Tab-separated table of C-alpha atoms and ligand atoms in Angstrom:
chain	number	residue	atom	x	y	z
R	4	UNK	CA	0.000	0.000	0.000
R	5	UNK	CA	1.247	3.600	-0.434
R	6	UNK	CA	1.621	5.462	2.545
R	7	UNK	CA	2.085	8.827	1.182
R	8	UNK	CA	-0.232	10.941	-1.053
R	9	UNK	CA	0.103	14.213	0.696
R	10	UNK	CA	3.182	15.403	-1.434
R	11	UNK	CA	1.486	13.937	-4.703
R	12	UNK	CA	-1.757	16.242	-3.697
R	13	UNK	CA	0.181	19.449	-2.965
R	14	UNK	CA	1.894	19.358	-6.285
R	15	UNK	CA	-1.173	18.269	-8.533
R	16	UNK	CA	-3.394	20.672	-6.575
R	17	UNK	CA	-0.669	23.852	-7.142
R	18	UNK	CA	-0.657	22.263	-11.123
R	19	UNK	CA	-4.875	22.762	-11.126
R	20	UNK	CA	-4.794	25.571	-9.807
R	21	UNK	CA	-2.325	27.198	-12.207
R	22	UNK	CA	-4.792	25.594	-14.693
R	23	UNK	CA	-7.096	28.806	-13.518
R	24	UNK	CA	-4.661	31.677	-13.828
R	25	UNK	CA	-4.813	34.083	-17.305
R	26	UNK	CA	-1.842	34.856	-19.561
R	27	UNK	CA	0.241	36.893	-17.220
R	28	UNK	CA	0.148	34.405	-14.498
R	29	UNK	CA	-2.320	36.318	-12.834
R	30	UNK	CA	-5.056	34.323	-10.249
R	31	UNK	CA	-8.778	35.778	-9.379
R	32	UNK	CA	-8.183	37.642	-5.839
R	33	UNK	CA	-11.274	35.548	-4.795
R	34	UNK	CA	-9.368	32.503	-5.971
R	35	UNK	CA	-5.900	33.248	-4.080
R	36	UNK	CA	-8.358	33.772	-1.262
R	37	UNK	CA	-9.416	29.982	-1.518
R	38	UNK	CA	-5.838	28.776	-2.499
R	39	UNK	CA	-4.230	30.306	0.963
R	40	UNK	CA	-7.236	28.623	3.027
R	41	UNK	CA	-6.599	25.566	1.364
R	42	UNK	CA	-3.331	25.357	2.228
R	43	UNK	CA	-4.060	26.549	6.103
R	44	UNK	CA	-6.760	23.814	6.500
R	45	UNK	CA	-4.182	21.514	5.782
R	46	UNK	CA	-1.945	23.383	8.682
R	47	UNK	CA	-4.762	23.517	11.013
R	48	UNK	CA	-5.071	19.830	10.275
R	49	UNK	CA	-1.516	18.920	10.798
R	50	UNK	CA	-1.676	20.725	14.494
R	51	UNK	CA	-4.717	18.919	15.298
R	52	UNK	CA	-3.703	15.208	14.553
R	53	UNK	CA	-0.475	16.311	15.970
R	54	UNK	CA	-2.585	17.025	19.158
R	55	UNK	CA	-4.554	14.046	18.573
R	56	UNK	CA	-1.252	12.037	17.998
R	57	UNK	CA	-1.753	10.628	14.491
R	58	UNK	CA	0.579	9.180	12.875
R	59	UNK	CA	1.750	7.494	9.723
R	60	UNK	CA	-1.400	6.859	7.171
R	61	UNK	CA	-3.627	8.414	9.244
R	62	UNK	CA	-1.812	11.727	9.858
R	63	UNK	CA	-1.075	11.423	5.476
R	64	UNK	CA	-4.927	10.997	4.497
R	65	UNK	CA	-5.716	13.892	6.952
R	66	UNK	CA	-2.880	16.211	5.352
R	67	UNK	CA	-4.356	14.916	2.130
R	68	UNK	CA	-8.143	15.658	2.542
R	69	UNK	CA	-7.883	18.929	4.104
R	70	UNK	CA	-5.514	20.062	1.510
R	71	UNK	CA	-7.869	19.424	-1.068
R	72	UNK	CA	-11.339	19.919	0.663
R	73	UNK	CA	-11.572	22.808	-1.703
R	74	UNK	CA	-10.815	21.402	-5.218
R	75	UNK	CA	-14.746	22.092	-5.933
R	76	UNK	CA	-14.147	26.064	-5.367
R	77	UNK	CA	-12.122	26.744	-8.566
R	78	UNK	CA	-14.378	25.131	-11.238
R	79	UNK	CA	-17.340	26.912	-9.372
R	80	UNK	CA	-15.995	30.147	-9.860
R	81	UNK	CA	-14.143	29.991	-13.469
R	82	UNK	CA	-17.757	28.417	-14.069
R	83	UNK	CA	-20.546	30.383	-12.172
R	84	UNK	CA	-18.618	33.679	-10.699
R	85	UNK	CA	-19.751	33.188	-6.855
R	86	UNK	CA	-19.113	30.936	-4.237
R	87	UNK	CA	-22.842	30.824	-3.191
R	88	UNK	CA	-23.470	27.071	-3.481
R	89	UNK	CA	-27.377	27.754	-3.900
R	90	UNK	CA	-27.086	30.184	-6.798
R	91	UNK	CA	-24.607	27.980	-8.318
R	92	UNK	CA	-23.780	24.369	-6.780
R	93	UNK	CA	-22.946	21.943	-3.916
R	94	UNK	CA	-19.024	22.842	-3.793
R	95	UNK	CA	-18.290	19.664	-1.800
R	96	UNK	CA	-20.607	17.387	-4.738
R	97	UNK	CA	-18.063	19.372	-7.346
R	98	UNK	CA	-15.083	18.774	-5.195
R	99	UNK	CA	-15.124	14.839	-5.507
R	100	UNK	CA	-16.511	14.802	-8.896
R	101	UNK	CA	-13.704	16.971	-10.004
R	102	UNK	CA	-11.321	14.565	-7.983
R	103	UNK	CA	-12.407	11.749	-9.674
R	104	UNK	CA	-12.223	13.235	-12.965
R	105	UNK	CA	-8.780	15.060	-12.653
R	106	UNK	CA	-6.478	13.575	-9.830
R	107	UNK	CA	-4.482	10.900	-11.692
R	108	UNK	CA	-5.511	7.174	-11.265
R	109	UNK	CA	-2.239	6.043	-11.261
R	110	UNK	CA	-1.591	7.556	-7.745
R	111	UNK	CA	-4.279	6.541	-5.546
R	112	UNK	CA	-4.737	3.244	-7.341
R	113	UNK	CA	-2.928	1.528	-4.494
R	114	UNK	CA	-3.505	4.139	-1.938
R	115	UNK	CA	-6.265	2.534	0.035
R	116	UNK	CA	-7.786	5.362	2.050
R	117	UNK	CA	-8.892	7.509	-1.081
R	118	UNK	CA	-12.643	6.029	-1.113
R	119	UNK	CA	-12.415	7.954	2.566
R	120	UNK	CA	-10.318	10.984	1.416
R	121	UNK	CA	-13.168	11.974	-1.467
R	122	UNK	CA	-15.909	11.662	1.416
R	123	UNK	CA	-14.142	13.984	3.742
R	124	UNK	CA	-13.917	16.468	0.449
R	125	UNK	CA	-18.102	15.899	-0.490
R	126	UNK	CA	-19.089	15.826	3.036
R	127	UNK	CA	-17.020	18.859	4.839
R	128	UNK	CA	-19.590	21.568	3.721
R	129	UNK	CA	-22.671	19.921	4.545
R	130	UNK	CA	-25.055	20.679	7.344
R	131	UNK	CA	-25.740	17.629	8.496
R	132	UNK	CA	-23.694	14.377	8.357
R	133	UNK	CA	-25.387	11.682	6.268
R	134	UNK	CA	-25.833	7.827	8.762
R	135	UNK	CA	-23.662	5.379	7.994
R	136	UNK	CA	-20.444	7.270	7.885
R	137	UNK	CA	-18.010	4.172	8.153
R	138	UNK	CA	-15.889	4.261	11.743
R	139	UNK	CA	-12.338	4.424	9.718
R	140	UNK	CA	-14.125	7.541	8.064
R	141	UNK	CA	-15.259	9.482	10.654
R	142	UNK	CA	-12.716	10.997	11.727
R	143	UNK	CA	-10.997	12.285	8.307
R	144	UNK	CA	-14.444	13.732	7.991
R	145	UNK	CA	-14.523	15.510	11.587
R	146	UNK	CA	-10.794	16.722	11.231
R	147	UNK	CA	-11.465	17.940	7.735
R	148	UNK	CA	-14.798	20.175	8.828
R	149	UNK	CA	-12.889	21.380	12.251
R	150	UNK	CA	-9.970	22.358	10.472
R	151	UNK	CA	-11.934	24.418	7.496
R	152	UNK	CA	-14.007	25.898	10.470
R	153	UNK	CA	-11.496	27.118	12.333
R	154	UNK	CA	-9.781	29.427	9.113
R	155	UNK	CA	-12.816	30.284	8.424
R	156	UNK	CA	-13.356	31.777	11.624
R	157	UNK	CA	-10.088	33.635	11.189
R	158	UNK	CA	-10.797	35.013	7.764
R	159	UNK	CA	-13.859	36.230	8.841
R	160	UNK	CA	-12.566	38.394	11.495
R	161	UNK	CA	-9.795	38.976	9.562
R	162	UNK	CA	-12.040	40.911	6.550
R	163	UNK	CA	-14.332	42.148	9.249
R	164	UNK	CA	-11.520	43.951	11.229
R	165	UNK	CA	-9.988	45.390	7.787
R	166	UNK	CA	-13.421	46.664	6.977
R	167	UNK	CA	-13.985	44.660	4.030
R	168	UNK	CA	-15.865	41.693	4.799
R	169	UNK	CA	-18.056	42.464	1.800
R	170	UNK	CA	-15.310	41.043	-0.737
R	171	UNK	CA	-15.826	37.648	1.011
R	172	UNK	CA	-19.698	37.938	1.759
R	173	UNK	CA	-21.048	39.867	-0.989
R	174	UNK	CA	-24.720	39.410	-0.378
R	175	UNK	CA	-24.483	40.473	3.502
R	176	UNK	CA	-24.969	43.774	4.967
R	177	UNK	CA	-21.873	45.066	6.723
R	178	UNK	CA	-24.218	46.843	9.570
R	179	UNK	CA	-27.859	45.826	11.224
R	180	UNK	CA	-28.904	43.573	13.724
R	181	UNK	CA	-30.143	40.370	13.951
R	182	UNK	CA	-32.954	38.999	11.540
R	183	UNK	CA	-35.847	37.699	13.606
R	184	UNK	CA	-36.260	34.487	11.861
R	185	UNK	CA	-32.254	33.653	12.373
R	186	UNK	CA	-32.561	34.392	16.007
R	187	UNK	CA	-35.880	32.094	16.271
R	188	UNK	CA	-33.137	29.143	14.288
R	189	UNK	CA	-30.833	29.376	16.500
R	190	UNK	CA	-32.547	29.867	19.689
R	191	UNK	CA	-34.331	26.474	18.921
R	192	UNK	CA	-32.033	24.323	16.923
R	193	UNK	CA	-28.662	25.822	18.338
R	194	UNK	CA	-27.772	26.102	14.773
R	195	UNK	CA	-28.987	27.797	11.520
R	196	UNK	CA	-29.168	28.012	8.036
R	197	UNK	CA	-27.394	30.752	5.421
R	198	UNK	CA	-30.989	31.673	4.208
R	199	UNK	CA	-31.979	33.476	7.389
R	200	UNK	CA	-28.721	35.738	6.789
R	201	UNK	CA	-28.985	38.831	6.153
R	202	UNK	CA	-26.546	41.231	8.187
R	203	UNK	CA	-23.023	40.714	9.268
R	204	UNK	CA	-24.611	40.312	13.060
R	205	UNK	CA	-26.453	37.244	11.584
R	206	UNK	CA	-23.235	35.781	9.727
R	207	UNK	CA	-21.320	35.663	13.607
R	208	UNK	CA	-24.473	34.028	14.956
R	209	UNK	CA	-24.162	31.692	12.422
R	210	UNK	CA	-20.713	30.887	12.841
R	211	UNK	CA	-20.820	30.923	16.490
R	212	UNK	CA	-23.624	28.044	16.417
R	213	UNK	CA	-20.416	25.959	14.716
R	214	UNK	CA	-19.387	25.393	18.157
R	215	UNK	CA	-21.658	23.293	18.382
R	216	UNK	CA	-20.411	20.915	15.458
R	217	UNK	CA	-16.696	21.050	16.094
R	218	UNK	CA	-15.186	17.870	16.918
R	219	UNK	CA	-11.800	17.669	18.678
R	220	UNK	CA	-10.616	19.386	21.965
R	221	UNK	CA	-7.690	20.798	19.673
R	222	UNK	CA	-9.976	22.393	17.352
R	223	UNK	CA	-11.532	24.486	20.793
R	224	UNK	CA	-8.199	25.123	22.031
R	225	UNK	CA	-7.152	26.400	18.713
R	226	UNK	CA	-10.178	28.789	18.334
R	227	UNK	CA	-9.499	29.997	22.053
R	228	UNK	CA	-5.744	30.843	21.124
R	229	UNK	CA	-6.693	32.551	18.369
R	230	UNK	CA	-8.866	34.575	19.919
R	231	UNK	CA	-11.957	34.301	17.755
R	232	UNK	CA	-14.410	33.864	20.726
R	233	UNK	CA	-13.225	36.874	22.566
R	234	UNK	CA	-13.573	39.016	19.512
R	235	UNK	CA	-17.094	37.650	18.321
R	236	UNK	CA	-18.361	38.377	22.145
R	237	UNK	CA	-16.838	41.815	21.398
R	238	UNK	CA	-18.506	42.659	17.971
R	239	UNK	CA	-22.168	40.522	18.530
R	240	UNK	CA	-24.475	43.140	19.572
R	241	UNK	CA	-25.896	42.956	22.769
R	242	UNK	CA	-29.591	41.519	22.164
R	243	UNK	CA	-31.809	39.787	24.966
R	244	UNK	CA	-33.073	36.995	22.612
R	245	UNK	CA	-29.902	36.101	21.821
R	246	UNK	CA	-27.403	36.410	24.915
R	247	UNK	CA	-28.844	32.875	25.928
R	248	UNK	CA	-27.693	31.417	22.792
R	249	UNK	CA	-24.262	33.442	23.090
R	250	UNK	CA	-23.385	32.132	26.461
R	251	UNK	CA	-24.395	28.701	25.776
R	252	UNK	CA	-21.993	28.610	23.042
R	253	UNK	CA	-19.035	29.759	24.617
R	254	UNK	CA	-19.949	27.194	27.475
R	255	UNK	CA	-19.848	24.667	25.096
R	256	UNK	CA	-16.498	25.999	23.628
R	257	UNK	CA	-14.897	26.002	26.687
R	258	UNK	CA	-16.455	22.414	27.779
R	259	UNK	CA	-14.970	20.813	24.370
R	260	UNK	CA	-11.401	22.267	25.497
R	261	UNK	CA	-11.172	19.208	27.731
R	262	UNK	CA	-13.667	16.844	26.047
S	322	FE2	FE1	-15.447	24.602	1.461
């Protein structure tokens, strides 16, 4: 069996993305914006299995599978000109598919974890996790979604703090408070759906409810170091039918530090 494919992905991933870039060499801004997060997942993944103590094939299909979580994100945009999966199309569906159809046969054909690896990729967007998620799975699939989270996160604030958080969330508005039918979501299901979103108030609500779907006591530690917590309490505007929800999830943050 081969135990490395992490190398392999990193090269064929830089080669497909190249594949995107016009005459001068030049790359969509919103496109270097998804090449650098790729490549950070991948980091965020490599502190958390080294947390978690992975090792060997384990620690190569997690490299692997966070690395190229993202594959879908280039075609959508050269294709459709947004990265709003419902006005153009699941980016984790396109993600595999274009796996399947471009990554080369010849290098995975005796890698035996890359059934698992294109999973992780379909699966690290979605809201909920389909049953029967196999147990050698599961995790790839949890370490992929915490370690996407978790950059996420930190681009957000990132764009927020620079004052430009509309070139990565075109559709939101920068100012306002909370939409009522987001805070209703969330106050019930303790998460909540990008439809409901309309201000930059209900984006953070949104993200903050991830909390609740992180995996690993890394991932919480990591999100604590980082500060993101601390600076979402900061910035969410003080609301009564929402400081419940705000407290619970910080609660639940700190919890999963020791989980
Ligand atoms: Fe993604």
């Amino acid at each position: 069996m081969r135990v490395q494919l992490h190398g392999t992905a990193e090269k064929w991933l830089k080669e497909y993305i190249d594949s995107f870039r016009d005459e001068n060499g030049g790359l969509h801004p919103l496109m270097e914006v998804k090449r650098t997060h790729s490549l950070r997942v991948r980091d965020n993944a490599s502190q958390i299995a080294s947390e978690l103590g992975w090792s060997g094939e384990q620690l190569d299909c997690a490299l692997t599978a966070a690395l190229l979580h993202d594959t879908g994100r280039f075609p959508q945009f050269a294709e459709w000109g947004t990265y709003y999966d419902g006005a153009s199309l699941d980016h984790g569906d396109l993600g595999e598919k274009t796996l399947m159809e471009h990554f080369p046969d010849e290098k995975v054909a005796t890698y035996g974890r890359w059934e698992d690896i294109l999973l992780a990729v379909r699966l690290h967007n979605k809201k909920e996790l389909p049953a029967g998620i196999t147990p050698a799975a599961a995790p790839l699939v949890q370490i992929v979604r915490d370690s996407d989270k978790l950059d996420v996160f930190r681009l957000v604030r990132m764009h927020v703090e620079e004052d430009r958080i509309n070139e990565l969330l075109p559709r939101i508005i920068p100012s306002g408070g909370y939409s009522e039918a987001l805070v209703r979501e969330v106050s019930s299901e303790r998460r909540a759906s990008y439809s409901n979103v309309r201000s930059l108030s209900d984006f953070l609500l949104v993200q903050l409810s991830w909390v609740f779907d992180l995996n690993y006591a890394p991932s919480f530690r990591m999100l604590r170091r980082d500060g993101v917590l601390s600076w979402m309490e900061r910035v969410l505007p003080q609301d009564a039918s929402v400081n419940g929800f705000i407290q619970s999830a910080l609660h639940h943050a700190l919890l999963g530090e020791s989980a």
